[in-house]
XYZ file of C-alpha atoms in Angstrom:
408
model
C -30.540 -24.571 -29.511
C -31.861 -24.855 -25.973
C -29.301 -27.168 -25.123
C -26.477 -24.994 -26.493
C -28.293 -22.490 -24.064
C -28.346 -24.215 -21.145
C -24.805 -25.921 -21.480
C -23.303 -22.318 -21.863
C -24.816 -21.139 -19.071
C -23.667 -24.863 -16.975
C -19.858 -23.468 -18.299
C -20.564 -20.008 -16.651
C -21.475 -21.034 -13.736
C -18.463 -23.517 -13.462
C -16.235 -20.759 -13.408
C -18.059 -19.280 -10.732
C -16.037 -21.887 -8.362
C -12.684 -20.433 -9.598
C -14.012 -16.559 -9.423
C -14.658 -17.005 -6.236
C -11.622 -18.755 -5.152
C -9.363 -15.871 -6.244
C -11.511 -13.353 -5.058
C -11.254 -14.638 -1.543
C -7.647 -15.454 -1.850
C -6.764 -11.748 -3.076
C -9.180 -10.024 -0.707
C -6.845 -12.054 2.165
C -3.525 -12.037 1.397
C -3.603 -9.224 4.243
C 0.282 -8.769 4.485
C -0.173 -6.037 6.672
C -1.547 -8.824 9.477
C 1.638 -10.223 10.651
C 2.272 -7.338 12.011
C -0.685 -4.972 12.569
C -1.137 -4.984 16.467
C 2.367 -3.419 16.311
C 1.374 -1.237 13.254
C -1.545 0.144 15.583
C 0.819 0.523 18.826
C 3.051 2.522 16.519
C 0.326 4.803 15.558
C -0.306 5.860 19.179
C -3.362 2.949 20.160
C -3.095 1.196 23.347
C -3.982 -2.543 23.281
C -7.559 -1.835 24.938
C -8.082 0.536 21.814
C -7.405 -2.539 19.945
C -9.841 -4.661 21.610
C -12.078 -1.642 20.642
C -11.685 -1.651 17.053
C -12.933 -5.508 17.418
C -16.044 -3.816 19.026
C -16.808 -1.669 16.357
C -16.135 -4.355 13.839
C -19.091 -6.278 15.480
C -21.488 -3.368 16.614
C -21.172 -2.401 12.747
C -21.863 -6.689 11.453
C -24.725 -6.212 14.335
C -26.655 -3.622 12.168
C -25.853 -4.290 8.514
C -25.135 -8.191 8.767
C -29.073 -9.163 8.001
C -30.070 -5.881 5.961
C -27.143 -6.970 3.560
C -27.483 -10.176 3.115
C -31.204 -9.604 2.619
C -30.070 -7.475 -0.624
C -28.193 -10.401 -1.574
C -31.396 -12.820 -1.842
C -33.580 -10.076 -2.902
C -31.236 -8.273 -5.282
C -27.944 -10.058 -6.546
C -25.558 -12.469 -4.823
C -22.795 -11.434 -7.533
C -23.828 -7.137 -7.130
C -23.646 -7.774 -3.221
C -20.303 -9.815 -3.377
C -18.880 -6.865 -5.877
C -20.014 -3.945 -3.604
C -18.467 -5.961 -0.792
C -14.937 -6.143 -2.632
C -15.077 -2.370 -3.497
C -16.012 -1.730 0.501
C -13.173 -3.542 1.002
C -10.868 -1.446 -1.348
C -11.730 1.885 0.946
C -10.649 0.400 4.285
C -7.382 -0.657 2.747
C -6.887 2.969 1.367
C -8.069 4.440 4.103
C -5.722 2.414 6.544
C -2.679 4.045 5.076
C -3.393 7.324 5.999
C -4.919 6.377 9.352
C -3.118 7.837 12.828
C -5.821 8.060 15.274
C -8.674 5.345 16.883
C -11.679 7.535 15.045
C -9.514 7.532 11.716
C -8.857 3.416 12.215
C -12.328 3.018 13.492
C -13.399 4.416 10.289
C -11.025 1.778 8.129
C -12.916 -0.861 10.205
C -16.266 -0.085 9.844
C -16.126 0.136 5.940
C -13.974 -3.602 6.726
C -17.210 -4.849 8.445
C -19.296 -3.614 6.263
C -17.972 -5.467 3.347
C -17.191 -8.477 5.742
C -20.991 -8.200 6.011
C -21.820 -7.992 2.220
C -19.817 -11.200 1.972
C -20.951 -13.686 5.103
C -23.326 -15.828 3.712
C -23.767 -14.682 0.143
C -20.473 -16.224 -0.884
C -21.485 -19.419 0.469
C -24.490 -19.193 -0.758
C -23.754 -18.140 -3.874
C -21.294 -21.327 -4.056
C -24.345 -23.803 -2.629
C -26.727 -22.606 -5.214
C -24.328 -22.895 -8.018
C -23.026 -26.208 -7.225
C -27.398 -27.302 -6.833
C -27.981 -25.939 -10.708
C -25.104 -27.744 -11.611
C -26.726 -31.115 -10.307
C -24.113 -31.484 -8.147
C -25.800 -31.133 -4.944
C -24.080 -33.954 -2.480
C -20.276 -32.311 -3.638
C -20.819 -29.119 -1.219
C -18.451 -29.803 1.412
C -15.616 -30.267 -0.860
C -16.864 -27.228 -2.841
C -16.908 -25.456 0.332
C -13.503 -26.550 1.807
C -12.052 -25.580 -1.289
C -13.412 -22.136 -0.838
C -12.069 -22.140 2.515
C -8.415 -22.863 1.312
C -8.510 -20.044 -0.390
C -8.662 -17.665 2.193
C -5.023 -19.863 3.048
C -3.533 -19.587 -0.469
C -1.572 -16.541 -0.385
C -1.204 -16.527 3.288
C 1.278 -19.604 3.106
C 3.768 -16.611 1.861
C 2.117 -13.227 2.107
C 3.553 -13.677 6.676
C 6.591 -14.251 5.931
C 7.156 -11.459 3.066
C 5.091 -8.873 5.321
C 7.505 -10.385 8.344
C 10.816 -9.776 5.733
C 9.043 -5.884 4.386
C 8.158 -4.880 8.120
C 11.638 -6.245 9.813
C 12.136 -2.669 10.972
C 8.722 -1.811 11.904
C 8.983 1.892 10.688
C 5.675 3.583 9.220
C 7.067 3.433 5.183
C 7.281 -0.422 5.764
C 3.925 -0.316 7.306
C 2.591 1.923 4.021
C 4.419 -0.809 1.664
C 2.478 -3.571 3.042
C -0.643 -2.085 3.299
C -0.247 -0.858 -0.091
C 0.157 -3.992 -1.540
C -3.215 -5.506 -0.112
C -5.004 -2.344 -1.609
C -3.618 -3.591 -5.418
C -4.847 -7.148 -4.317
C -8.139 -5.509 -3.198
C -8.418 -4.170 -7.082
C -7.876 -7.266 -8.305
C -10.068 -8.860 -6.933
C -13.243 -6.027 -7.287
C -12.160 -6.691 -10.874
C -12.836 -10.707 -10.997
C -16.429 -9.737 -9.290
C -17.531 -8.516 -12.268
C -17.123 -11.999 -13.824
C -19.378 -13.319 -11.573
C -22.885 -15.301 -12.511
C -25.624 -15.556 -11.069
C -27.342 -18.802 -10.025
C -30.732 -19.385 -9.783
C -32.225 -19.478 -6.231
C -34.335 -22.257 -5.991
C -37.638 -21.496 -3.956
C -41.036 -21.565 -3.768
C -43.182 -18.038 -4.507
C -45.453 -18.204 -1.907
C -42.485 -18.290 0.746
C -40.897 -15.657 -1.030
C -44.279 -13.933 -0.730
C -44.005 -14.372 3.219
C -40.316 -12.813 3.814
C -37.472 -13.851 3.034
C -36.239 -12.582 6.343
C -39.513 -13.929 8.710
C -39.102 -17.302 7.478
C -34.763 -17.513 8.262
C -35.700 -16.287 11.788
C -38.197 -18.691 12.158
C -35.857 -21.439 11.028
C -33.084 -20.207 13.931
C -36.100 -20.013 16.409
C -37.793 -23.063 15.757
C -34.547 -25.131 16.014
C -32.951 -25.024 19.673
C -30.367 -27.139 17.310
C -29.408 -24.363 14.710
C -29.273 -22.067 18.112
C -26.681 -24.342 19.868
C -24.410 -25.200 16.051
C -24.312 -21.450 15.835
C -23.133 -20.688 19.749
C -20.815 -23.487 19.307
C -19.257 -22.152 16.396
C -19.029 -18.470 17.876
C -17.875 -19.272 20.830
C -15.214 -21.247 20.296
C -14.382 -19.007 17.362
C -13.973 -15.500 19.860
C -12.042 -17.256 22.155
C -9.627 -17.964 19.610
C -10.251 -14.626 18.313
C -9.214 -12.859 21.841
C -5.812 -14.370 21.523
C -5.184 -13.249 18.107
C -6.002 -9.669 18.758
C -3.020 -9.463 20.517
C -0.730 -12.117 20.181
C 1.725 -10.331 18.479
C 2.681 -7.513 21.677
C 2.798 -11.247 23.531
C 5.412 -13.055 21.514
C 7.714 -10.242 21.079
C 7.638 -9.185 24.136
C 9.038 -12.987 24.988
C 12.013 -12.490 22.882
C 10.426 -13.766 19.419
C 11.738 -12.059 16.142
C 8.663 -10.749 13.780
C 10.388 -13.420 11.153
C 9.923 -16.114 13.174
C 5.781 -14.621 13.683
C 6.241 -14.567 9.881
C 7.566 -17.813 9.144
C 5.003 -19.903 11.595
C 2.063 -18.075 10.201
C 3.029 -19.295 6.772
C 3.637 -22.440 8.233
C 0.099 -22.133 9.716
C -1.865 -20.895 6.329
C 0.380 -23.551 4.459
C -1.268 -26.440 6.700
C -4.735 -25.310 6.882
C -4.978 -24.630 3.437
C -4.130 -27.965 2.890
C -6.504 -29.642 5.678
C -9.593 -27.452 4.102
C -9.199 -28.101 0.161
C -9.493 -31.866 1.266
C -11.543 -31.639 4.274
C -14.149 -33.835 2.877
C -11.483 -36.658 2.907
C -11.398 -36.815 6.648
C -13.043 -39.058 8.494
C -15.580 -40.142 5.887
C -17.078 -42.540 8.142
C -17.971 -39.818 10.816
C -20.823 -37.326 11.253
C -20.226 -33.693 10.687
C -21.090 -32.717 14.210
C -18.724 -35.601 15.716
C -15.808 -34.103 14.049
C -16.710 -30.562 15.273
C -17.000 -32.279 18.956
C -13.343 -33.386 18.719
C -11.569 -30.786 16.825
C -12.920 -28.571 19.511
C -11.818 -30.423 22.193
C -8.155 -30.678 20.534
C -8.310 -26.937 20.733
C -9.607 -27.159 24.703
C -6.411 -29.528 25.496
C -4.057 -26.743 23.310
C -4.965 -23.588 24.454
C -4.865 -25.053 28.448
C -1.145 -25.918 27.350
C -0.194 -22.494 26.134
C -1.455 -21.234 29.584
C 0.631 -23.907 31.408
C 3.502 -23.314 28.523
C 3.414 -19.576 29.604
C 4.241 -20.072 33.468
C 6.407 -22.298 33.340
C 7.970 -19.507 30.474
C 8.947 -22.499 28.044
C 10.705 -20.936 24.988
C 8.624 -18.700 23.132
C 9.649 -21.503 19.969
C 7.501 -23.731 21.561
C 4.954 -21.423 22.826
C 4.320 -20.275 18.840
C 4.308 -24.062 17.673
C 1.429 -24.900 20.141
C -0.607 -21.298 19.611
C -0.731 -22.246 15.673
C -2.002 -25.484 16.661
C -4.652 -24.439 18.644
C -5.908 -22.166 15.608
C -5.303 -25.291 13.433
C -8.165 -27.068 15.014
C -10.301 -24.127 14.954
C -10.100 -22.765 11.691
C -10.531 -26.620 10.157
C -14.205 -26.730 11.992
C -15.705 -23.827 9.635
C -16.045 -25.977 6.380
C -17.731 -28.378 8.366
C -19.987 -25.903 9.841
C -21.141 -24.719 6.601
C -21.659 -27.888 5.289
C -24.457 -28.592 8.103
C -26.031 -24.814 7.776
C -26.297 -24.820 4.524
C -28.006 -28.308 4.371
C -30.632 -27.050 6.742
C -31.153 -23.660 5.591
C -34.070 -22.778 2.287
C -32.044 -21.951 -0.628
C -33.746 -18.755 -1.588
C -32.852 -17.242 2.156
C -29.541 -18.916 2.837
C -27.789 -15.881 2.747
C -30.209 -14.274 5.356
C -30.135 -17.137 7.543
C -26.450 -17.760 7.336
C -26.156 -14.410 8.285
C -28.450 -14.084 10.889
C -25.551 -16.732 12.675
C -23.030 -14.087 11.987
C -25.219 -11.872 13.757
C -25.242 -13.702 17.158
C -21.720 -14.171 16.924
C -21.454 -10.358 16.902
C -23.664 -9.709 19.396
C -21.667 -12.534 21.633
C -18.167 -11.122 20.801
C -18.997 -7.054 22.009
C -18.853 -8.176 26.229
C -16.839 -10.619 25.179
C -14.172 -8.506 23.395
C -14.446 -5.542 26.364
C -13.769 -8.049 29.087
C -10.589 -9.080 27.255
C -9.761 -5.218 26.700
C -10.031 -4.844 30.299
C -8.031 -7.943 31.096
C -5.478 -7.133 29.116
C -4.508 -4.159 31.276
C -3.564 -6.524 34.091
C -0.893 -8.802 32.087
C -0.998 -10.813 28.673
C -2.175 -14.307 30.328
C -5.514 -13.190 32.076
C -7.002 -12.806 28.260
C -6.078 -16.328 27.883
C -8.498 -17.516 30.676
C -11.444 -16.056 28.898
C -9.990 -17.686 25.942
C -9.992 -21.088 27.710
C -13.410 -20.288 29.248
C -15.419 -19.623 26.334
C -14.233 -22.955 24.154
C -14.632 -25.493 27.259
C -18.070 -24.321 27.428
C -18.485 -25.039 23.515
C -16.901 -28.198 23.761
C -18.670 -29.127 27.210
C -22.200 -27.612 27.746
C -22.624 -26.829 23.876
C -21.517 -30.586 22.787
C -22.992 -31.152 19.232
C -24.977 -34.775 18.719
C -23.852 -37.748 16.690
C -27.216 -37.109 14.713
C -28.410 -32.958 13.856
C -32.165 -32.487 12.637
C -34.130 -29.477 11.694
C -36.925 -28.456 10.647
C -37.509 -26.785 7.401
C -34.816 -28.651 5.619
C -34.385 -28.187 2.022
């Protein structure tokens, strides 16, 4: 009987794996992305309104990031993962009625907030499963295969937002952004699905704070500290470019099919890099293939700025931008892998969050600079861009060999 028991609940969590996949892949197909910079231009924002809305995004992960994820040990991964989903549901809605910066600011903090429900309690949710499974050493290819499925939808959801949006009038805007609210239900409904795994930890350092003992892990470990600025940094500068890449290519002559057709391109590819991302390189650490995929992204990004004065065409220009995010958005998996290795099961959402944090507390000058920058030409962005992952890749260079304390 009590191994009936325990093999039904080895077949629950199982599907946990799957659950997960599908929530992340609805809660991202995000057709409305190939074309929102322009969607917020048309609605009367200026591009330094839209570096804004990035500063709200991160003032808001700045003061709910920890206190959520903090309900996620102490109450519920799977409750916190579902109230992040619904969250999610409301910005959606409330994007399609949304005409001013408070209205869209509004949209975005109730984006954050579920971003924040989510960052770290998916991954830990997937760490601890994979541990009561017995399966402990299979993370990283658990984890990339999470990853992908951010990519899943994406290889097609650019190119039929590109195709619904072709005229960039407000009902194709509404179309789009409707049909990532109906993915946004889907997915709140596979939350409920959800089990729980157990969270493996010892009661007398539950006893002492679940949140006390994940700072003390960041402080105690100038390590953690400089894996966690590597990853943000190089992450924001990529970041800058995005927020308003799409005003840049059109405005050198490329069609919003072609933006459509090389982001698919570009979800198609990294989707395919994560699911098998524990393939690469077997024979390297985790931090050595960080160290190069960053500096891949150094060398690409200093050829978009040398690409751009020398005005290549804007073909070319788009093939080496997607390349550039390539490289970055590969590193993540990897950088979970190593967090979650060093982090205490039973606070692993709290301390994977508290990296979140920093990264939101980075991006704010960060973001403003660029908003400022902006106003003086579409390439001066791209030096802060440049700036922030050469310092990652230089001053913040990750060792062949990462130990912490505390490990698990």
């Amino acid at each position: 009987m009590e191994t009936k028991i325990v093999q039904e609940r080895q077949k629950k969590l199982s599907g946990n794996f799957r659950r997960m996949f599908f929530i992340q892949a609805f809660q991202n197909i995000r057709t409305i992305n190939v074309v929102v910079v322009i969607f917020y231009l048309a609605r009367g924002l200026s591009l330094t309104e839209v570096f804004n809305l990035a500063i709200v995004w991160s003032v808001v992960n700045i003061l709910f990031e920890v206190p959520s994820s903090y309900l996620a040990d102490k109450w519920s991964r799977n409750k916190t993962i579902r109230l992040g989903v619904a969250l999610y549901l409301v910005s959606c809605l409330l994007l399609i009625v949304a005409h001013s910066f408070f209205a869209f600011g509004l949209s975005i903090f109730f984006y954050a907030l579920s971003n924040a429900c989510f960052t770290g309690t998916d991954e830990a949710l997937i760490y601890d499963t994979n541990r009561e499974l017995g399966k402990h050493g299979d993370s990283l290819r658990r984890l990339g295969q999470y990853y992908s499925a951010e990519r899943v939808f994406k290889i097609l959801s650019p190119l039929v937002g590109a195709y619904l949006a072709k005229d960039l009038v407000d009902y194709q805007f509404i179309l789009l952004m409707s049909i990532d609210s109906v993915c946004a239900l889907l997915a709140l409904i596979i939350s409920f699905f959800i089990f729980e795994p157990k969270h493996h930890f010892e009661v007398e350092k539950v006893e002492a704070g679940i949140f006390r003992d994940a700072a003390k892990l960041i402080k105690n470990n100038p390590s953690l500290i400089r894996l966690i600025c590597n990853r943000s940094l190089a992450f924001i500068g990529i970041f800058i470019i995005w927020r308003y890449h799409q005003e840049l290519f059109i405005s050198a002559g490329t069609s919003i099919l072609a933006l459509g057709f090389g982001w698919s391109l570009f979800h198609f590819i990294v989707f395919v890099l994560n699911y098998s991302i524990h393939k690469f390189w077997p024979s390297k650490s985790l931090s050595n293939k960080i160290n190069f995929l960053n500096f891949l992204t150094v060398i690409f990004i200093g050829l978009f700025i040398i690409g751009w004065y020398f005005k290549i065409h804007y073909y070319w220009l788009l093939a080496i931008y997607l390349v550039f995010n390539i490289t970055e958005n590969i590193r993540w998996p990897i950088f979970s892998d190593l967090v979650n290795r060093y982090s205490n099961s039973f606070n692993r959402a709290t301390t994977l969050s508290l990296s979140n944090l920093i990264k939101s507390i980075l991006e704010i000058p960060l973001l403003f600079s660029a908003g400022i920058f902006i106003t003086y030409g579409f390439v001066y962005p791209l030096y802060i861009s440049l700036a922030l992952v050469s310092f990652a890749s230089v001053v913040l260079y990750l060792p062949k060999e990462i130990k912490f304390e505390n490990k698990c």
